[in-house]
Short mmCIF file of C-alpha atoms and ligand atoms in Angstrom, two decimals:
data_model
loop_
_atom_site.label_atom_id
_atom_site.label_comp_id
_atom_site.label_asym_id
_atom_site.label_seq_id
_atom_site.Cartn_x
_atom_site.Cartn_y
_atom_site.Cartn_z
CA MET O 1 -23.14 -6.11 -0.46
CA GLY O 2 -22.85 -3.04 1.78
CA SER O 3 -25.59 -0.48 1.65
CA PHE O 4 -25.08 3.20 0.96
CA ASP O 5 -24.63 5.22 4.14
CA PRO O 6 -24.86 8.93 3.29
CA THR O 7 -23.48 9.88 6.71
CA LEU O 8 -20.19 8.18 5.93
CA ARG O 9 -17.76 11.05 5.28
CA ILE O 10 -14.04 11.65 5.50
CA ASN O 11 -12.53 13.68 8.33
CA GLU O 12 -11.71 16.91 6.52
CA LYS O 13 -9.50 18.43 9.18
CA ARG O 14 -7.47 15.25 9.52
CA LEU O 15 -6.86 15.12 5.77
CA TRP O 16 -5.88 18.79 5.63
CA ASP O 17 -3.45 18.33 8.56
CA THR O 18 -1.95 15.30 6.81
CA LEU O 19 -1.51 17.27 3.58
CA MET O 20 0.18 20.05 5.55
CA GLN O 21 2.54 17.55 7.23
CA SER O 22 3.47 16.33 3.75
CA ALA O 23 3.96 19.96 2.68
CA GLU O 24 6.83 20.27 5.20
CA ILE O 25 8.88 17.49 3.58
CA GLY O 26 10.84 19.18 0.81
CA ARG O 27 9.20 22.58 1.40
CA THR O 28 10.62 25.38 -0.77
CA PRO O 29 11.09 28.97 0.49
CA ALA O 30 8.14 30.03 -1.70
CA GLY O 31 5.87 27.48 0.02
CA GLY O 32 5.87 24.83 -2.70
CA LEU O 33 7.52 21.43 -2.70
CA GLN O 34 10.69 19.98 -4.15
CA ARG O 35 10.46 16.25 -3.54
CA LEU O 36 12.15 14.57 -6.46
CA SER O 37 11.74 10.84 -6.84
CA LEU O 38 14.16 8.73 -4.75
CA SER O 39 15.64 11.82 -3.07
CA ASP O 40 16.16 12.06 0.68
CA GLU O 41 12.88 14.02 0.91
CA ASP O 42 11.10 11.26 -1.00
CA ARG O 43 12.53 8.73 1.49
CA LYS O 44 11.27 10.76 4.45
CA MET O 45 7.82 11.08 2.89
CA ARG O 46 7.71 7.35 2.08
CA ASP O 47 8.76 6.43 5.65
CA LEU O 48 5.95 8.58 7.06
CA PHE O 49 3.44 7.25 4.54
CA VAL O 50 4.33 3.63 5.37
CA ARG O 51 3.97 4.36 9.10
CA TRP O 52 0.57 5.98 8.52
CA CYS O 53 -0.60 2.98 6.49
CA GLU O 54 0.56 0.52 9.15
CA GLU O 55 -1.29 2.50 11.82
CA VAL O 56 -4.60 1.66 10.11
CA GLY O 57 -3.75 -2.03 9.83
CA CYS O 58 -2.23 -2.16 6.35
CA THR O 59 0.42 -4.64 5.28
CA VAL O 60 2.97 -2.74 3.21
CA ALA O 61 4.88 -4.23 0.26
CA MET O 62 7.23 -2.78 -2.35
CA ASP O 63 7.77 -3.89 -5.91
CA ARG O 64 11.07 -3.94 -7.80
CA VAL O 65 10.78 -0.31 -8.92
CA GLY O 66 9.79 1.02 -5.49
CA ASN O 67 6.04 1.35 -5.97
CA ILE O 68 4.55 1.12 -2.46
CA LEU O 69 1.47 -1.08 -2.15
CA ALA O 70 -0.28 -0.86 1.21
CA ARG O 71 -3.01 -3.44 1.66
CA PHE O 72 -6.02 -2.67 3.84
CA PRO O 73 -7.49 -6.08 4.64
CA GLY O 74 -10.84 -7.28 3.34
CA ARG O 75 -13.09 -10.05 4.59
CA GLU O 76 -12.26 -12.30 1.66
CA ASN O 77 -9.10 -13.10 -0.24
CA LEU O 78 -10.16 -11.50 -3.54
CA PRO O 79 -8.42 -9.16 -5.99
CA PRO O 80 -8.21 -5.73 -4.33
CA VAL O 81 -9.69 -2.41 -5.32
CA ALA O 82 -6.77 0.00 -5.67
CA ILE O 83 -6.44 3.72 -5.01
CA GLY O 84 -3.25 5.46 -6.07
CA SER O 85 -1.27 8.42 -7.29
CA HIS O 86 2.19 9.83 -6.52
CA LEU O 87 4.05 11.56 -3.68
CA ASP O 88 6.94 12.91 -5.77
CA THR O 89 6.96 16.43 -7.22
CA THR O 90 8.69 18.51 -9.90
CA MET O 91 11.65 20.85 -9.08
CA THR O 92 9.33 23.68 -8.10
CA GLY O 93 6.17 21.73 -7.54
CA GLY O 94 3.03 22.24 -5.53
CA ARG O 95 1.69 20.56 -2.42
CA PHE O 96 -1.26 18.71 -3.98
CA ASP O 97 -0.43 17.35 -7.46
CA GLY O 98 -0.43 13.57 -6.93
CA ILE O 99 -0.17 13.96 -3.19
CA LEU O 100 -3.91 14.56 -2.75
CA GLY O 101 -4.62 11.28 -4.52
CA VAL O 102 -2.39 9.24 -2.20
CA LEU O 103 -3.18 11.01 1.06
CA GLY O 104 -6.88 11.26 0.13
CA GLY O 105 -6.71 7.47 -0.26
CA LEU O 106 -5.10 7.24 3.18
CA GLU O 107 -7.92 9.35 4.62
CA ILE O 108 -10.41 6.87 3.15
CA LEU O 109 -8.61 3.98 4.88
CA ARG O 110 -8.51 5.94 8.14
CA THR O 111 -12.25 6.60 7.86
CA LEU O 112 -13.01 2.90 7.30
CA HIS O 113 -10.63 1.91 10.10
CA ASN O 114 -12.24 4.30 12.61
CA ARG O 115 -15.73 3.13 11.71
CA HIS O 116 -14.63 -0.52 11.98
CA ILE O 117 -15.68 -1.15 8.39
CA THR O 118 -14.05 -4.19 6.75
CA PRO O 119 -14.96 -4.37 3.06
CA ARG O 120 -15.37 -7.66 1.26
CA ARG O 121 -12.29 -7.10 -0.89
CA PRO O 122 -8.96 -5.72 0.29
CA ILE O 123 -8.08 -2.15 -0.72
CA ASP O 124 -4.55 -1.45 -2.00
CA LEU O 125 -3.32 2.10 -1.55
CA VAL O 126 -0.45 2.81 -3.96
CA ASP O 127 2.31 5.42 -4.20
CA TRP O 128 3.69 5.14 -7.75
CA THR O 129 7.42 5.82 -8.12
CA ASN O 130 8.80 8.64 -10.31
CA GLU O 131 5.53 9.90 -11.77
CA GLU O 132 6.97 13.32 -12.50
CA GLY O 133 10.01 11.95 -14.32
CA VAL O 134 12.15 14.91 -13.32
CA ARG O 135 15.18 13.35 -11.68
CA PHE O 136 14.95 10.20 -13.80
CA PRO O 137 13.67 11.41 -17.14
CA SER O 138 10.60 9.38 -17.92
CA TYR O 139 7.14 10.33 -16.72
CA MET O 140 4.82 7.89 -14.96
CA SER O 141 7.54 5.27 -15.08
CA GLY O 142 6.67 3.31 -11.92
CA SER O 143 3.11 2.63 -13.08
CA LEU O 144 4.32 1.96 -16.62
CA VAL O 145 6.55 -0.85 -15.35
CA PHE O 146 3.87 -2.15 -12.95
CA ALA O 147 1.47 -2.49 -15.88
CA GLY O 148 4.12 -4.40 -17.83
CA LEU O 149 4.35 -1.71 -20.53
CA ARG O 150 8.11 -1.27 -19.97
CA PRO O 151 10.65 -3.69 -18.48
CA VAL O 152 12.04 -3.31 -14.95
CA GLU O 153 15.59 -3.15 -16.33
CA TRP O 154 14.75 -0.14 -18.49
CA LEU O 155 13.76 1.90 -15.44
CA HIS O 156 16.60 0.54 -13.29
CA SER O 157 19.15 1.77 -15.81
CA LEU O 158 17.86 5.35 -16.18
CA THR O 159 20.35 7.87 -14.78
CA ASP O 160 20.00 11.29 -13.20
CA GLU O 161 22.14 14.33 -14.13
CA LYS O 162 24.90 13.21 -11.76
CA GLY O 163 25.08 9.78 -13.36
CA ASN O 164 23.38 7.88 -10.50
CA THR O 165 21.26 5.01 -11.73
CA PHE O 166 17.65 4.59 -10.70
CA SER O 167 18.42 1.20 -9.16
CA ASP O 168 21.26 2.56 -7.00
CA ALA O 169 19.10 5.48 -5.88
CA LEU O 170 16.21 3.12 -5.10
CA ARG O 171 18.43 0.86 -3.01
CA GLY O 172 19.95 3.98 -1.41
CA ILE O 173 16.63 5.05 0.06
CA GLY O 174 15.74 1.47 1.07
CA TYR O 175 12.72 1.00 -1.17
CA ALA O 176 13.83 -1.72 -3.57
CA GLY O 177 11.19 -4.39 -3.05
CA ASP O 178 10.88 -7.81 -4.59
CA LEU O 179 7.38 -7.91 -6.07
CA PRO O 180 7.62 -8.30 -9.85
CA PRO O 181 5.53 -6.20 -12.29
CA ASN O 182 1.92 -7.34 -12.61
CA SER O 183 2.28 -9.06 -9.25
CA ARG O 184 -1.17 -7.87 -8.28
CA THR O 185 -4.34 -7.98 -10.26
CA PHE O 186 -6.60 -5.11 -9.33
CA ASP O 187 -10.37 -5.58 -9.40
CA ALA O 188 -10.49 -1.85 -10.18
CA TYR O 189 -8.28 1.25 -9.88
CA PHE O 190 -9.38 4.75 -8.85
CA GLU O 191 -7.20 7.86 -8.95
CA LEU O 192 -8.10 11.26 -7.53
CA HIS O 193 -6.09 14.19 -8.87
CA ILE O 194 -6.27 17.97 -9.07
CA GLU O 195 -7.48 19.00 -12.53
CA GLN O 196 -4.33 20.96 -13.52
CA GLY O 197 -6.57 23.09 -15.72
CA PRO O 198 -9.10 25.85 -14.99
CA LEU O 199 -12.44 24.29 -16.04
CA LEU O 200 -13.75 23.01 -12.70
CA TYR O 201 -12.45 25.99 -10.76
CA GLU O 202 -14.01 28.50 -13.13
CA ALA O 203 -17.33 26.65 -13.17
CA ASN O 204 -17.18 26.15 -9.38
CA ILE O 205 -17.94 22.43 -9.77
CA PRO O 206 -16.19 20.21 -7.21
CA VAL O 207 -16.06 16.89 -9.10
CA GLY O 208 -14.72 16.21 -12.57
CA VAL O 209 -15.62 12.81 -14.00
CA VAL O 210 -12.71 11.99 -16.28
CA ILE O 211 -14.07 10.43 -19.47
CA GLY O 212 -10.83 10.29 -21.43
CA GLY O 213 -7.43 11.82 -21.87
CA ALA O 214 -5.27 13.51 -24.40
CA PHE O 215 -3.15 11.42 -26.73
CA VAL O 216 0.33 12.90 -26.46
CA ARG O 217 3.17 12.63 -28.96
CA GLY O 218 6.56 14.18 -28.45
CA VAL O 219 9.71 14.59 -30.47
CA THR O 220 13.15 16.12 -30.10
CA ALA O 221 14.35 18.11 -33.12
CA ILE O 222 18.10 18.27 -33.64
CA PHE O 223 19.71 21.01 -35.76
CA ARG O 224 23.37 20.99 -36.82
CA GLY O 225 24.94 24.16 -38.18
CA GLN O 226 28.45 25.53 -38.05
CA ASN O 227 30.47 27.20 -35.34
CA ALA O 228 31.72 30.60 -36.49
CA HIS O 229 32.65 34.06 -35.27
CA SER O 230 29.68 36.39 -34.72
CA GLY O 231 31.59 39.33 -36.12
CA GLY O 232 33.50 37.85 -38.98
CA THR O 233 30.77 35.78 -40.64
CA PRO O 234 28.57 37.57 -43.23
CA MET O 235 24.83 37.13 -42.67
CA ASP O 236 24.29 35.13 -45.85
CA ARG O 237 26.96 32.58 -44.99
CA ARG O 238 25.77 31.56 -41.53
CA LYS O 239 24.57 28.18 -40.39
CA ASN O 240 23.11 29.15 -37.05
CA ALA O 241 21.52 26.11 -35.34
CA LEU O 242 19.84 28.35 -32.77
CA VAL O 243 18.02 30.25 -35.52
CA ALA O 244 16.54 26.98 -36.77
CA ALA O 245 15.47 26.13 -33.21
CA ALA O 246 13.89 29.56 -32.79
CA LYS O 247 11.92 29.26 -36.03
CA PHE O 248 10.81 25.78 -35.01
CA ILE O 249 9.65 26.91 -31.57
CA VAL O 250 7.54 29.72 -33.06
CA SER O 251 6.14 27.50 -35.81
CA VAL O 252 5.16 24.76 -33.37
CA ASN O 253 3.36 27.33 -31.27
CA ASP O 254 1.46 28.56 -34.33
CA LEU O 255 0.57 24.95 -35.08
CA GLY O 256 -0.97 24.63 -31.60
CA LEU O 257 -3.01 27.78 -32.22
CA GLU O 258 -4.39 26.21 -35.41
CA PHE O 259 -5.63 23.18 -33.45
CA ALA O 260 -6.86 25.19 -30.43
CA PRO O 261 -8.78 25.11 -28.21
CA ILE O 262 -8.60 21.31 -27.92
CA GLY O 263 -5.20 20.80 -29.51
CA ARG O 264 -2.08 21.92 -27.66
CA THR O 265 1.58 22.14 -28.63
CA THR O 266 4.45 22.96 -26.32
CA SER O 267 8.16 23.56 -26.80
CA ASN O 268 9.53 22.83 -23.36
CA TRP O 269 13.28 22.30 -23.48
CA ILE O 270 16.26 23.49 -25.51
CA LYS O 271 19.96 22.67 -25.63
CA VAL O 272 22.43 24.90 -27.46
CA ILE O 273 26.13 24.28 -28.17
CA PRO O 274 28.40 26.09 -27.51
CA ASN O 275 25.90 28.55 -25.95
CA LYS O 276 28.58 31.24 -25.64
CA GLY O 277 28.71 34.94 -26.49
CA GLY O 278 30.45 35.89 -29.73
CA THR O 279 29.93 32.47 -31.32
CA ILE O 280 27.34 31.29 -33.83
CA PRO O 281 25.85 28.09 -32.34
CA GLU O 282 26.67 24.89 -34.19
CA TYR O 283 24.09 22.66 -32.50
CA SER O 284 20.62 22.89 -31.01
CA GLU O 285 18.01 20.48 -29.75
CA VAL O 286 14.36 21.35 -29.00
CA MET O 287 11.85 19.10 -27.27
CA VAL O 288 8.19 19.55 -28.18
CA ASP O 289 4.92 17.77 -27.49
CA MET O 290 1.51 17.72 -29.17
CA ARG O 291 -1.76 16.86 -27.40
CA HIS O 292 -5.31 16.27 -28.54
CA GLN O 293 -8.13 14.11 -27.20
CA ASN O 294 -8.69 12.79 -30.72
CA SER O 295 -5.69 10.64 -31.63
CA ASP O 296 -6.04 11.35 -35.38
CA GLN O 297 -5.67 15.04 -34.67
CA THR O 298 -2.57 14.36 -32.53
CA ASP O 299 -1.11 12.39 -35.43
CA ARG O 300 -1.87 15.28 -37.79
CA MET O 301 -0.15 17.78 -35.52
CA TYR O 302 2.76 15.41 -35.12
CA ASN O 303 3.26 14.97 -38.86
CA GLN O 304 3.05 18.71 -39.39
CA ALA O 305 5.66 19.24 -36.66
CA LEU O 306 8.00 16.82 -38.45
CA ALA O 307 7.53 18.83 -41.65
CA LEU O 308 8.31 22.02 -39.72
CA ILE O 309 11.63 20.58 -38.57
CA VAL O 310 12.64 20.16 -42.21
CA ARG O 311 11.35 23.59 -43.24
CA CYS O 312 12.99 25.47 -40.36
CA ALA O 313 16.31 23.71 -40.95
CA LYS O 314 16.18 24.67 -44.60
CA GLU O 315 15.37 28.30 -43.85
CA ALA O 316 18.32 28.51 -41.45
CA GLY O 317 20.64 26.60 -43.78
CA VAL O 318 21.38 23.82 -41.29
CA GLU O 319 21.09 20.03 -41.17
CA TRP O 320 18.29 18.36 -39.26
CA GLN O 321 17.68 15.07 -37.52
CA ILE O 322 14.82 13.54 -35.55
CA GLY O 323 15.93 12.70 -32.00
CA GLU O 324 13.91 10.83 -29.41
CA GLU O 325 10.20 10.27 -30.10
CA TRP O 326 7.60 9.24 -27.52
CA LYS O 327 3.88 8.96 -27.00
CA PHE O 328 1.40 8.14 -24.28
CA GLY O 329 -2.33 7.99 -23.72
CA GLU O 330 -3.05 6.26 -27.00
CA ASN O 331 -4.97 3.39 -25.51
CA ILE O 332 -6.47 4.86 -22.38
CA ARG O 333 -9.97 3.65 -21.97
CA PHE O 334 -11.44 4.44 -18.62
CA ASP O 335 -13.94 1.85 -17.49
CA PRO O 336 -17.61 2.76 -18.11
CA GLU O 337 -18.76 0.96 -14.97
CA CYS O 338 -16.23 2.73 -12.71
CA ILE O 339 -17.13 6.06 -14.34
CA ALA O 340 -20.85 5.38 -13.79
CA SER O 341 -20.19 4.58 -10.15
CA ILE O 342 -18.43 7.94 -9.64
CA ARG O 343 -21.39 9.74 -11.22
CA ASN O 344 -23.86 7.71 -9.21
CA PHE O 345 -22.27 8.44 -5.82
CA ALA O 346 -21.81 12.13 -6.63
CA LYS O 347 -25.52 12.28 -7.39
CA ARG O 348 -26.50 10.45 -4.22
CA LEU O 349 -24.31 12.81 -2.18
CA GLY O 350 -25.84 15.82 -3.95
CA ILE O 351 -22.54 16.88 -5.53
CA PRO O 352 -22.51 18.50 -8.99
CA THR O 353 -20.14 16.98 -11.56
CA MET O 354 -18.69 17.86 -14.94
CA ASP O 355 -17.44 15.41 -17.58
CA ILE O 356 -13.87 16.28 -18.40
CA TYR O 357 -10.90 15.16 -20.48
CA SER O 358 -7.51 14.93 -18.82
CA GLN O 359 -4.85 17.02 -20.52
CA ALA O 360 -1.92 15.79 -18.43
CA GLY O 361 -0.56 12.25 -18.18
CA HIS O 362 -1.43 10.18 -15.11
CA ASP O 363 -0.51 6.81 -13.61
CA ALA O 364 -4.11 5.77 -14.27
CA TYR O 365 -3.31 5.72 -18.01
CA SER O 366 -1.03 2.71 -17.63
CA ILE O 367 -3.14 1.01 -15.01
CA SER O 368 -6.20 1.31 -17.28
CA CYS O 369 -4.43 -1.16 -19.59
CA VAL O 370 -4.44 -3.88 -16.91
CA ALA O 371 -7.51 -3.11 -14.75
CA PRO O 372 -10.85 -1.31 -14.99
CA ALA O 373 -9.84 2.25 -14.05
CA ALA O 374 -11.32 5.70 -13.56
CA MET O 375 -10.20 9.12 -12.41
CA ILE O 376 -11.83 11.86 -10.38
CA PHE O 377 -10.65 15.45 -10.68
CA CYS O 378 -11.12 18.24 -8.17
CA PRO O 379 -10.57 21.95 -8.86
CA CYS O 380 -7.25 23.73 -8.30
CA VAL O 381 -7.11 27.51 -8.12
CA ASP O 382 -6.81 29.07 -11.59
CA GLY O 383 -5.80 25.66 -12.93
CA ILE O 384 -2.21 26.23 -11.80
CA SER O 385 -0.01 23.19 -11.11
CA HIS O 386 3.65 22.15 -11.39
CA ASN O 387 4.13 25.44 -9.62
CA GLU O 388 4.88 26.43 -6.04
CA ALA O 389 1.74 28.59 -6.08
CA GLU O 390 -0.51 25.55 -6.66
CA LYS O 391 -3.56 25.84 -4.38
CA ILE O 392 -6.79 24.05 -3.60
CA ILE O 393 -9.87 25.42 -1.85
CA GLN O 394 -10.80 23.04 0.94
CA GLU O 395 -14.59 23.16 0.44
CA GLN O 396 -14.10 22.49 -3.29
CA THR O 397 -11.88 19.48 -2.57
CA TRP O 398 -13.59 17.34 0.07
CA PRO O 399 -16.61 16.43 -2.12
CA ALA O 400 -14.30 14.59 -4.56
CA VAL O 401 -12.68 12.64 -1.70
CA ASN O 402 -16.11 11.65 -0.37
CA VAL O 403 -17.19 10.48 -3.82
CA LEU O 404 -13.99 8.44 -4.04
CA LEU O 405 -14.69 6.95 -0.60
CA HIS O 406 -18.14 5.72 -1.60
CA ALA O 407 -17.12 4.52 -5.07
CA VAL O 408 -14.18 2.54 -3.63
CA LEU O 409 -16.19 1.08 -0.77
CA ALA O 410 -19.05 -0.01 -3.04
CA ARG O 411 -16.61 -1.65 -5.44
CA ALA O 412 -14.75 -3.35 -2.60
CA ASP O 413 -18.05 -4.72 -1.26
CA ARG O 414 -18.97 -6.23 -4.59
ZN1 ZN J 1 0.35 14.35 -10.82
#
């Protein structure tokens, strides 16, 4: 068992420079990132990431959905300790969401490599495919398949807006590997991520110990009315599907206010047909999600949202239907021992921490179903993410990476 060396620290400048190199691949004019999964930018970033991993002695493998697993060798052939997150972004994403977790992991491997430290267990550094679910519409899908929660074929057959399948796009960028799901058993999994909320930043606390996450349920409401002329149709004879959608959007927001501050509801997408001037819309679809850290409360919000669909349709005189329904985070249970180790090393390094619930979904949710897992959050300015203006303050970020370094090393020496 290795002993705690408080002088062991990451190289801050090297990590910052690496993050800034990543920030050039898919850079937007406003200084954010657009690096959609399996795009040409994603390929360039993956190529660079693989090269960086090989430079520190890693053996790199890919699984069937393009998750990259880079193995830093250990002294013994034992199940590895894994570090992971994602290198893809949203359409107008920031430079750190997901990316800090992967490149922070790389910095840990570089630190060990430079100090000639070989842990007892190997360390697997992972870039999960399609976490953001923007181009191929399903969040966290690479880790979901890895954990065996969805089949490979399901992800392979998802299509983007142009009709390209995931599997063609994956082969197109050269990252279709042959490892099957569950091919590796992790001894433990650690994920570092920006908070994506304002709590740590406002409290000026550099490390968030994630003790749980929100249970999220989503649904698409479909409203069917009748196409008619905007001028010729009397007000009392209309079946305007957009009016039902509008009522639903406002009602769902009011529902979130009732469950605040912990509960959250969001209407995030709408489709209207024909969506033309002079015509009463015949069809609308609204996507909403409900979040609460107490799953019973999420269920309550969800059932109330279903009742709102019916009520809003009735008020607008249109037909309704429930479209796609989804949920995630129901069974996340971060590992008490991994959590304790994060707290312990923060304390030994003199770093203040705050216990925190995750409000967003993360790859760690799925991995927590197949391995002991934990997450560390660091602050992001004003809690802003999924936005080109996403920022981190360097001095508020490095403590979390150092805590991750010690927690991972101690676990790998076990
Ligand atoms: Zn993320």
